[in-house]
GROMACS .gro file of C-alpha atoms in nm:
model
  351
    1UNK     CA    1   5.220   1.220  -3.800
    2UNK     CA    2   5.079   0.880  -3.718
    3UNK     CA    3   5.135   0.610  -3.974
    4UNK     CA    4   4.849   0.504  -4.181
    5UNK     CA    5   4.701   0.161  -4.100
    6UNK     CA    6   4.809  -0.093  -4.366
    7UNK     CA    7   4.533  -0.181  -4.611
    8UNK     CA    8   4.553  -0.551  -4.538
    9UNK     CA    9   4.500  -0.491  -4.167
   10UNK     CA   10   4.188  -0.268  -4.246
   11UNK     CA   11   4.047  -0.544  -4.480
   12UNK     CA   12   4.115  -0.803  -4.219
   13UNK     CA   13   3.941  -0.593  -3.940
   14UNK     CA   14   3.648  -0.521  -4.175
   15UNK     CA   15   3.606  -0.885  -4.250
   16UNK     CA   16   3.613  -0.971  -3.885
   17UNK     CA   17   3.350  -0.715  -3.793
   18UNK     CA   18   3.128  -0.836  -4.087
   19UNK     CA   19   3.167  -1.189  -3.992
   20UNK     CA   20   3.095  -1.125  -3.636
   21UNK     CA   21   2.776  -0.941  -3.732
   22UNK     CA   22   2.660  -1.236  -3.935
   23UNK     CA   23   2.763  -1.466  -3.662
   24UNK     CA   24   2.553  -1.265  -3.401
   25UNK     CA   25   2.240  -1.255  -3.641
   26UNK     CA   26   2.267  -1.633  -3.690
   27UNK     CA   27   2.315  -1.691  -3.323
   28UNK     CA   28   2.015  -1.497  -3.212
   29UNK     CA   29   1.793  -1.725  -3.433
   30UNK     CA   30   1.921  -2.039  -3.254
   31UNK     CA   31   1.668  -2.225  -3.027
   32UNK     CA   32   1.778  -2.448  -2.744
   33UNK     CA   33   1.591  -2.726  -2.581
   34UNK     CA   34   1.511  -2.739  -2.204
   35UNK     CA   35   1.776  -2.922  -1.992
   36UNK     CA   36   1.677  -3.168  -1.725
   37UNK     CA   37   1.656  -3.038  -1.374
   38UNK     CA   38   1.923  -3.159  -1.122
   39UNK     CA   39   1.878  -3.193  -0.746
   40UNK     CA   40   2.092  -3.179  -0.455
   41UNK     CA   41   2.229  -3.494  -0.292
   42UNK     CA   42   2.113  -3.560   0.079
   43UNK     CA   43   2.455  -3.447   0.203
   44UNK     CA   44   2.444  -3.086   0.059
   45UNK     CA   45   2.412  -2.798   0.301
   46UNK     CA   46   2.066  -2.633   0.322
   47UNK     CA   47   2.051  -2.265   0.216
   48UNK     CA   48   1.787  -2.079   0.420
   49UNK     CA   49   1.617  -1.774   0.281
   50UNK     CA   50   1.590  -1.473   0.510
   51UNK     CA   51   1.244  -1.323   0.478
   52UNK     CA   52   1.376  -0.972   0.508
   53UNK     CA   53   1.659  -1.008   0.262
   54UNK     CA   54   1.497  -1.250   0.013
   55UNK     CA   55   1.730  -1.373  -0.262
   56UNK     CA   56   2.004  -1.164  -0.139
   57UNK     CA   57   2.041  -1.404   0.155
   58UNK     CA   58   2.095  -1.686  -0.091
   59UNK     CA   59   2.359  -1.492  -0.294
   60UNK     CA   60   2.557  -1.415   0.025
   61UNK     CA   61   2.540  -1.763   0.169
   62UNK     CA   62   2.857  -1.938   0.235
   63UNK     CA   63   2.707  -2.256   0.098
   64UNK     CA   64   2.672  -2.123  -0.253
   65UNK     CA   65   2.921  -2.200  -0.527
   66UNK     CA   66   2.946  -1.890  -0.741
   67UNK     CA   67   3.034  -1.929  -1.115
   68UNK     CA   68   3.110  -1.629  -1.343
   69UNK     CA   69   3.100  -1.653  -1.724
   70UNK     CA   70   3.067  -1.399  -2.011
   71UNK     CA   71   2.751  -1.434  -2.226
   72UNK     CA   72   2.705  -1.319  -2.584
   73UNK     CA   73   2.517  -1.444  -2.887
   74UNK     CA   74   2.817  -1.568  -3.079
   75UNK     CA   75   2.937  -1.799  -2.801
   76UNK     CA   76   2.591  -1.880  -2.659
   77UNK     CA   77   2.596  -2.245  -2.776
   78UNK     CA   78   2.912  -2.304  -2.595
   79UNK     CA   79   2.780  -2.133  -2.277
   80UNK     CA   80   2.476  -2.343  -2.266
   81UNK     CA   81   2.679  -2.661  -2.288
   82UNK     CA   82   2.911  -2.546  -2.017
   83UNK     CA   83   2.619  -2.464  -1.779
   84UNK     CA   84   2.467  -2.800  -1.832
   85UNK     CA   85   2.795  -2.977  -1.770
   86UNK     CA   86   2.848  -2.774  -1.439
   87UNK     CA   87   2.502  -2.873  -1.320
   88UNK     CA   88   2.508  -3.240  -1.432
   89UNK     CA   89   2.836  -3.316  -1.258
   90UNK     CA   90   2.769  -3.112  -0.938
   91UNK     CA   91   2.681  -3.296  -0.619
   92UNK     CA   92   2.484  -2.984  -0.506
   93UNK     CA   93   2.359  -2.825  -0.831
   94UNK     CA   94   2.089  -2.632  -0.642
   95UNK     CA   95   2.364  -2.456  -0.451
   96UNK     CA   96   2.521  -2.310  -0.764
   97UNK     CA   97   2.472  -1.949  -0.873
   98UNK     CA   98   2.580  -1.823  -1.216
   99UNK     CA   99   2.681  -1.476  -1.282
  100UNK     CA  100   2.681  -1.379  -1.649
  101UNK     CA  101   2.864  -1.070  -1.774
  102UNK     CA  102   2.731  -0.921  -2.105
  103UNK     CA  103   2.821  -0.637  -2.336
  104UNK     CA  104   2.623  -0.315  -2.284
  105UNK     CA  105   2.517  -0.351  -2.654
  106UNK     CA  106   2.403  -0.707  -2.617
  107UNK     CA  107   2.041  -0.812  -2.651
  108UNK     CA  108   2.005  -0.906  -2.282
  109UNK     CA  109   1.625  -0.984  -2.311
  110UNK     CA  110   1.713  -1.265  -2.569
  111UNK     CA  111   2.000  -1.391  -2.354
  112UNK     CA  112   1.798  -1.387  -2.033
  113UNK     CA  113   1.507  -1.550  -2.201
  114UNK     CA  114   1.720  -1.818  -2.365
  115UNK     CA  115   1.888  -1.917  -2.024
  116UNK     CA  116   1.560  -1.912  -1.841
  117UNK     CA  117   1.384  -2.130  -2.104
  118UNK     CA  118   1.655  -2.400  -2.100
  119UNK     CA  119   1.724  -2.375  -1.729
  120UNK     CA  120   1.392  -2.267  -1.565
  121UNK     CA  121   1.511  -2.358  -1.221
  122UNK     CA  122   1.856  -2.191  -1.242
  123UNK     CA  123   1.954  -1.899  -1.023
  124UNK     CA  124   2.135  -1.660  -1.233
  125UNK     CA  125   2.228  -1.290  -1.250
  126UNK     CA  126   2.321  -1.056  -1.552
  127UNK     CA  127   2.566  -0.779  -1.531
  128UNK     CA  128   2.678  -0.525  -1.806
  129UNK     CA  129   3.034  -0.434  -1.875
  130UNK     CA  130   3.114  -0.077  -1.981
  131UNK     CA  131   3.214  -0.141  -2.341
  132UNK     CA  132   3.335   0.214  -2.418
  133UNK     CA  133   3.552   0.247  -2.116
  134UNK     CA  134   3.719  -0.093  -2.171
  135UNK     CA  135   3.763  -0.038  -2.542
  136UNK     CA  136   3.978   0.274  -2.456
  137UNK     CA  137   4.225   0.041  -2.281
  138UNK     CA  138   4.241  -0.225  -2.544
  139UNK     CA  139   4.543  -0.243  -2.781
  140UNK     CA  140   4.504  -0.434  -3.114
  141UNK     CA  141   4.644  -0.788  -3.068
  142UNK     CA  142   4.763  -1.062  -3.316
  143UNK     CA  143   4.397  -1.199  -3.327
  144UNK     CA  144   4.108  -0.959  -3.383
  145UNK     CA  145   3.869  -1.184  -3.196
  146UNK     CA  146   4.068  -1.121  -2.874
  147UNK     CA  147   3.999  -0.748  -2.893
  148UNK     CA  148   3.641  -0.773  -2.781
  149UNK     CA  149   3.573  -0.582  -2.454
  150UNK     CA  150   3.387  -0.885  -2.314
  151UNK     CA  151   3.720  -1.080  -2.321
  152UNK     CA  152   3.834  -0.842  -2.043
  153UNK     CA  153   3.528  -0.891  -1.825
  154UNK     CA  154   3.727  -1.111  -1.586
  155UNK     CA  155   3.924  -0.787  -1.494
  156UNK     CA  156   3.612  -0.631  -1.335
  157UNK     CA  157   3.434  -0.913  -1.146
  158UNK     CA  158   3.516  -0.746  -0.818
  159UNK     CA  159   3.310  -0.447  -0.911
  160UNK     CA  160   3.033  -0.630  -1.101
  161UNK     CA  161   2.942  -0.894  -0.842
  162UNK     CA  162   2.787  -0.827  -0.499
  163UNK     CA  163   3.041  -0.737  -0.228
  164UNK     CA  164   2.924  -1.013  -0.009
  165UNK     CA  165   3.055  -1.276  -0.263
  166UNK     CA  166   3.404  -1.363  -0.144
  167UNK     CA  167   3.499  -1.631  -0.399
  168UNK     CA  168   3.405  -1.690  -0.753
  169UNK     CA  169   3.502  -1.954  -1.015
  170UNK     CA  170   3.562  -1.796  -1.354
  171UNK     CA  171   3.496  -2.009  -1.659
  172UNK     CA  172   3.527  -1.956  -2.043
  173UNK     CA  173   3.241  -2.047  -2.258
  174UNK     CA  174   3.419  -2.311  -2.470
  175UNK     CA  175   3.466  -2.577  -2.204
  176UNK     CA  176   3.277  -2.863  -2.012
  177UNK     CA  177   3.327  -3.005  -1.673
  178UNK     CA  178   3.315  -3.374  -1.595
  179UNK     CA  179   3.376  -3.340  -1.227
  180UNK     CA  180   3.208  -3.152  -0.938
  181UNK     CA  181   3.280  -2.777  -0.947
  182UNK     CA  182   3.260  -2.760  -0.563
  183UNK     CA  183   3.596  -2.934  -0.560
  184UNK     CA  184   3.756  -2.654  -0.785
  185UNK     CA  185   3.585  -2.385  -0.584
  186UNK     CA  186   3.727  -2.521  -0.269
  187UNK     CA  187   4.081  -2.490  -0.391
  188UNK     CA  188   4.297  -2.362  -0.099
  189UNK     CA  189   4.425  -1.993  -0.140
  190UNK     CA  190   4.697  -1.986   0.103
  191UNK     CA  191   4.983  -1.727   0.156
  192UNK     CA  192   4.751  -1.447   0.054
  193UNK     CA  193   4.713  -1.566  -0.304
  194UNK     CA  194   4.442  -1.387  -0.487
  195UNK     CA  195   4.365  -1.638  -0.751
  196UNK     CA  196   4.421  -2.012  -0.827
  197UNK     CA  197   4.479  -2.172  -1.171
  198UNK     CA  198   4.668  -2.462  -1.325
  199UNK     CA  199   5.025  -2.350  -1.406
  200UNK     CA  200   5.222  -2.470  -1.714
  201UNK     CA  201   5.587  -2.402  -1.627
  202UNK     CA  202   5.713  -2.586  -1.946
  203UNK     CA  203   5.557  -2.330  -2.178
  204UNK     CA  204   5.783  -2.068  -2.320
  205UNK     CA  205   5.699  -1.782  -2.088
  206UNK     CA  206   5.909  -1.534  -2.263
  207UNK     CA  207   5.718  -1.561  -2.592
  208UNK     CA  208   5.421  -1.389  -2.419
  209UNK     CA  209   5.606  -1.057  -2.427
  210UNK     CA  210   5.791  -0.859  -2.700
  211UNK     CA  211   6.155  -0.783  -2.730
  212UNK     CA  212   6.077  -0.432  -2.619
  213UNK     CA  213   5.966  -0.560  -2.290
  214UNK     CA  214   6.259  -0.796  -2.225
  215UNK     CA  215   6.518  -0.543  -2.339
  216UNK     CA  216   6.398  -0.278  -2.094
  217UNK     CA  217   6.542  -0.352  -1.742
  218UNK     CA  218   6.280  -0.155  -1.566
  219UNK     CA  219   6.008  -0.381  -1.721
  220UNK     CA  220   6.189  -0.719  -1.730
  221UNK     CA  221   6.257  -0.689  -1.356
  222UNK     CA  222   5.883  -0.718  -1.308
  223UNK     CA  223   5.929  -1.095  -1.272
  224UNK     CA  224   6.241  -1.079  -1.051
  225UNK     CA  225   6.210  -1.299  -0.747
  226UNK     CA  226   5.900  -1.472  -0.892
  227UNK     CA  227   5.891  -1.817  -1.039
  228UNK     CA  228   5.658  -1.701  -1.324
  229UNK     CA  229   5.482  -1.947  -1.520
  230UNK     CA  230   5.206  -1.939  -1.783
  231UNK     CA  231   4.845  -2.003  -1.672
  232UNK     CA  232   4.537  -2.004  -1.876
  233UNK     CA  233   4.286  -1.724  -1.764
  234UNK     CA  234   3.986  -1.929  -1.881
  235UNK     CA  235   3.962  -2.128  -1.554
  236UNK     CA  236   4.039  -1.942  -1.230
  237UNK     CA  237   3.933  -1.941  -0.873
  238UNK     CA  238   3.940  -1.577  -0.751
  239UNK     CA  239   3.927  -1.441  -0.400
  240UNK     CA  240   3.734  -1.131  -0.460
  241UNK     CA  241   3.791  -0.988  -0.106
  242UNK     CA  242   4.167  -1.006  -0.158
  243UNK     CA  243   4.127  -0.874  -0.527
  244UNK     CA  244   3.939  -0.566  -0.388
  245UNK     CA  245   4.179  -0.511  -0.097
  246UNK     CA  246   4.469  -0.503  -0.337
  247UNK     CA  247   4.297  -0.305  -0.607
  248UNK     CA  248   4.414  -0.549  -0.878
  249UNK     CA  249   4.178  -0.411  -1.139
  250UNK     CA  250   4.395  -0.095  -1.134
  251UNK     CA  251   4.719  -0.287  -1.145
  252UNK     CA  252   4.592  -0.473  -1.451
  253UNK     CA  253   4.470  -0.132  -1.622
  254UNK     CA  254   4.809   0.020  -1.555
  255UNK     CA  255   4.974  -0.239  -1.773
  256UNK     CA  256   4.706  -0.208  -2.031
  257UNK     CA  257   4.777   0.165  -2.042
  258UNK     CA  258   5.144   0.108  -2.089
  259UNK     CA  259   5.075  -0.127  -2.378
  260UNK     CA  260   4.890   0.161  -2.550
  261UNK     CA  261   5.220   0.362  -2.527
  262UNK     CA  262   5.472   0.093  -2.606
  263UNK     CA  263   5.399  -0.253  -2.736
  264UNK     CA  264   5.512  -0.499  -2.465
  265UNK     CA  265   5.293  -0.798  -2.557
  266UNK     CA  266   5.080  -0.927  -2.853
  267UNK     CA  267   4.809  -1.153  -2.714
  268UNK     CA  268   4.495  -0.987  -2.581
  269UNK     CA  269   4.384  -1.003  -2.226
  270UNK     CA  270   4.620  -1.267  -2.096
  271UNK     CA  271   4.951  -1.084  -2.069
  272UNK     CA  272   4.842  -0.834  -1.808
  273UNK     CA  273   4.730  -1.122  -1.586
  274UNK     CA  274   5.069  -1.279  -1.619
  275UNK     CA  275   5.236  -0.951  -1.540
  276UNK     CA  276   5.032  -0.899  -1.214
  277UNK     CA  277   4.989  -1.256  -1.104
  278UNK     CA  278   5.241  -1.495  -1.259
  279UNK     CA  279   5.462  -1.662  -0.998
  280UNK     CA  280   5.217  -1.576  -0.705
  281UNK     CA  281   4.900  -1.785  -0.776
  282UNK     CA  282   4.779  -2.093  -0.582
  283UNK     CA  283   4.834  -2.413  -0.768
  284UNK     CA  284   4.551  -2.616  -0.921
  285UNK     CA  285   4.579  -2.970  -1.062
  286UNK     CA  286   4.617  -2.977  -1.445
  287UNK     CA  287   4.303  -3.201  -1.457
  288UNK     CA  288   4.098  -2.879  -1.413
  289UNK     CA  289   4.212  -2.729  -1.735
  290UNK     CA  290   4.286  -2.971  -2.019
  291UNK     CA  291   4.322  -2.669  -2.251
  292UNK     CA  292   4.422  -2.615  -2.610
  293UNK     CA  293   4.168  -2.861  -2.757
  294UNK     CA  294   4.063  -2.588  -3.002
  295UNK     CA  295   4.380  -2.668  -3.198
  296UNK     CA  296   4.494  -2.475  -3.497
  297UNK     CA  297   4.221  -2.369  -3.760
  298UNK     CA  298   4.479  -2.274  -4.019
  299UNK     CA  299   4.640  -2.611  -4.049
  300UNK     CA  300   4.346  -2.814  -3.929
  301UNK     CA  301   4.534  -2.971  -3.635
  302UNK     CA  302   4.349  -3.170  -3.368
  303UNK     CA  303   4.492  -3.208  -3.030
  304UNK     CA  304   4.487  -3.489  -2.773
  305UNK     CA  305   4.451  -3.466  -2.399
  306UNK     CA  306   4.740  -3.400  -2.185
  307UNK     CA  307   4.846  -3.704  -1.977
  308UNK     CA  308   4.666  -3.762  -1.657
  309UNK     CA  309   4.314  -3.755  -1.515
  310UNK     CA  310   4.049  -3.510  -1.661
  311UNK     CA  311   3.798  -3.295  -1.471
  312UNK     CA  312   3.757  -3.019  -1.724
  313UNK     CA  313   3.805  -2.998  -2.114
  314UNK     CA  314   3.874  -2.672  -2.266
  315UNK     CA  315   3.851  -2.587  -2.627
  316UNK     CA  316   4.082  -2.287  -2.611
  317UNK     CA  317   4.225  -2.193  -2.944
  318UNK     CA  318   4.076  -2.097  -3.270
  319UNK     CA  319   3.856  -2.402  -3.335
  320UNK     CA  320   3.534  -2.462  -3.141
  321UNK     CA  321   3.357  -2.801  -3.122
  322UNK     CA  322   3.017  -2.680  -3.237
  323UNK     CA  323   3.166  -2.516  -3.541
  324UNK     CA  324   3.363  -2.827  -3.638
  325UNK     CA  325   3.075  -3.065  -3.576
  326UNK     CA  326   2.851  -2.843  -3.792
  327UNK     CA  327   3.107  -2.854  -4.072
  328UNK     CA  328   3.125  -3.227  -4.046
  329UNK     CA  329   3.495  -3.193  -3.968
  330UNK     CA  330   3.517  -3.273  -3.597
  331UNK     CA  331   3.821  -3.361  -3.409
  332UNK     CA  332   3.805  -3.685  -3.202
  333UNK     CA  333   3.767  -3.502  -2.871
  334UNK     CA  334   3.469  -3.303  -3.001
  335UNK     CA  335   3.255  -3.608  -2.951
  336UNK     CA  336   3.302  -3.549  -2.574
  337UNK     CA  337   3.136  -3.204  -2.606
  338UNK     CA  338   2.844  -3.312  -2.826
  339UNK     CA  339   2.637  -3.470  -2.547
  340UNK     CA  340   2.606  -3.130  -2.372
  341UNK     CA  341   2.493  -2.951  -2.681
  342UNK     CA  342   2.140  -2.816  -2.613
  343UNK     CA  343   2.082  -2.664  -2.967
  344UNK     CA  344   1.765  -2.785  -3.120
  345UNK     CA  345   1.816  -2.941  -3.464
  346UNK     CA  346   1.581  -2.835  -3.743
  347UNK     CA  347   1.414  -3.171  -3.742
  348UNK     CA  348   1.332  -3.127  -3.376
  349UNK     CA  349   1.191  -2.786  -3.434
  350UNK     CA  350   0.967  -2.917  -3.718
  351UNK     CA  351   0.826  -3.213  -3.506
   0.00000   0.00000   0.00000
């Protein structure tokens, strides 16, 4: 017989679901101001619209930078700031297309309306992820927030986005860019690499997998011959043609199915990516993912930037800048996120 779920885990899960419900209700009542419109510099390539194909000819243009993000009510405030930062620092903002993946249960009318109202000039597309199918592959992790099907949307971009899109930049919702995204999108993907991301080889790679994994020779040999390093999946450049050709979605799902049978990792959607790609990705300068700025909510730790230049700040971790700012307990670096916050304050709504 299966062992009963411990009471404290049930209570923790119930609290998470309840808090998420309240968060979503509060989030859908948020209102955002309209962002300024940004224009291409004279050097930007022109995108011509084919009269027969219409907008499809724009989507398929080689001059378009494609950005994929997830979109939901709980993280919408972060997403709005991320979009604004991409456009503000782009040399060719009118050549950027956004691809938003939402849950099938999301209020897509609200999400579409909110984006359109704040960015009336933005070219964007909405896609739905099959929540039920993805949920069947997810194993519980050490953080309930990581078990949301939308966290796994990056696994399915090859199937969701139009086939003519060959390359996409995937971004989390808790970050801002302070550099031109076209530079990141142009990252060379040599030697048949499928994706590019900053690697962190000083991180304790073994900690991402359980003793069950490392004690099984058939599993631990997965990384044989590969210089496997940790990389953060919140900022990636993905070659969708190579992804489709190699059927990498199936490879990731096979590891998720094994995880359902024997616990080989603890942390959500990241380990399957490490199992499939670690040691074989194209390098990206660390400036493009100054991650970990979310710090540790339990101990209230604030983190500083890693040494070196900065092109992207990423509040990965439990703490989010908008929540800390609202609570009047910000970390010093949260002040760098605040100028991109499009949320309308109560005083602005009353005026």
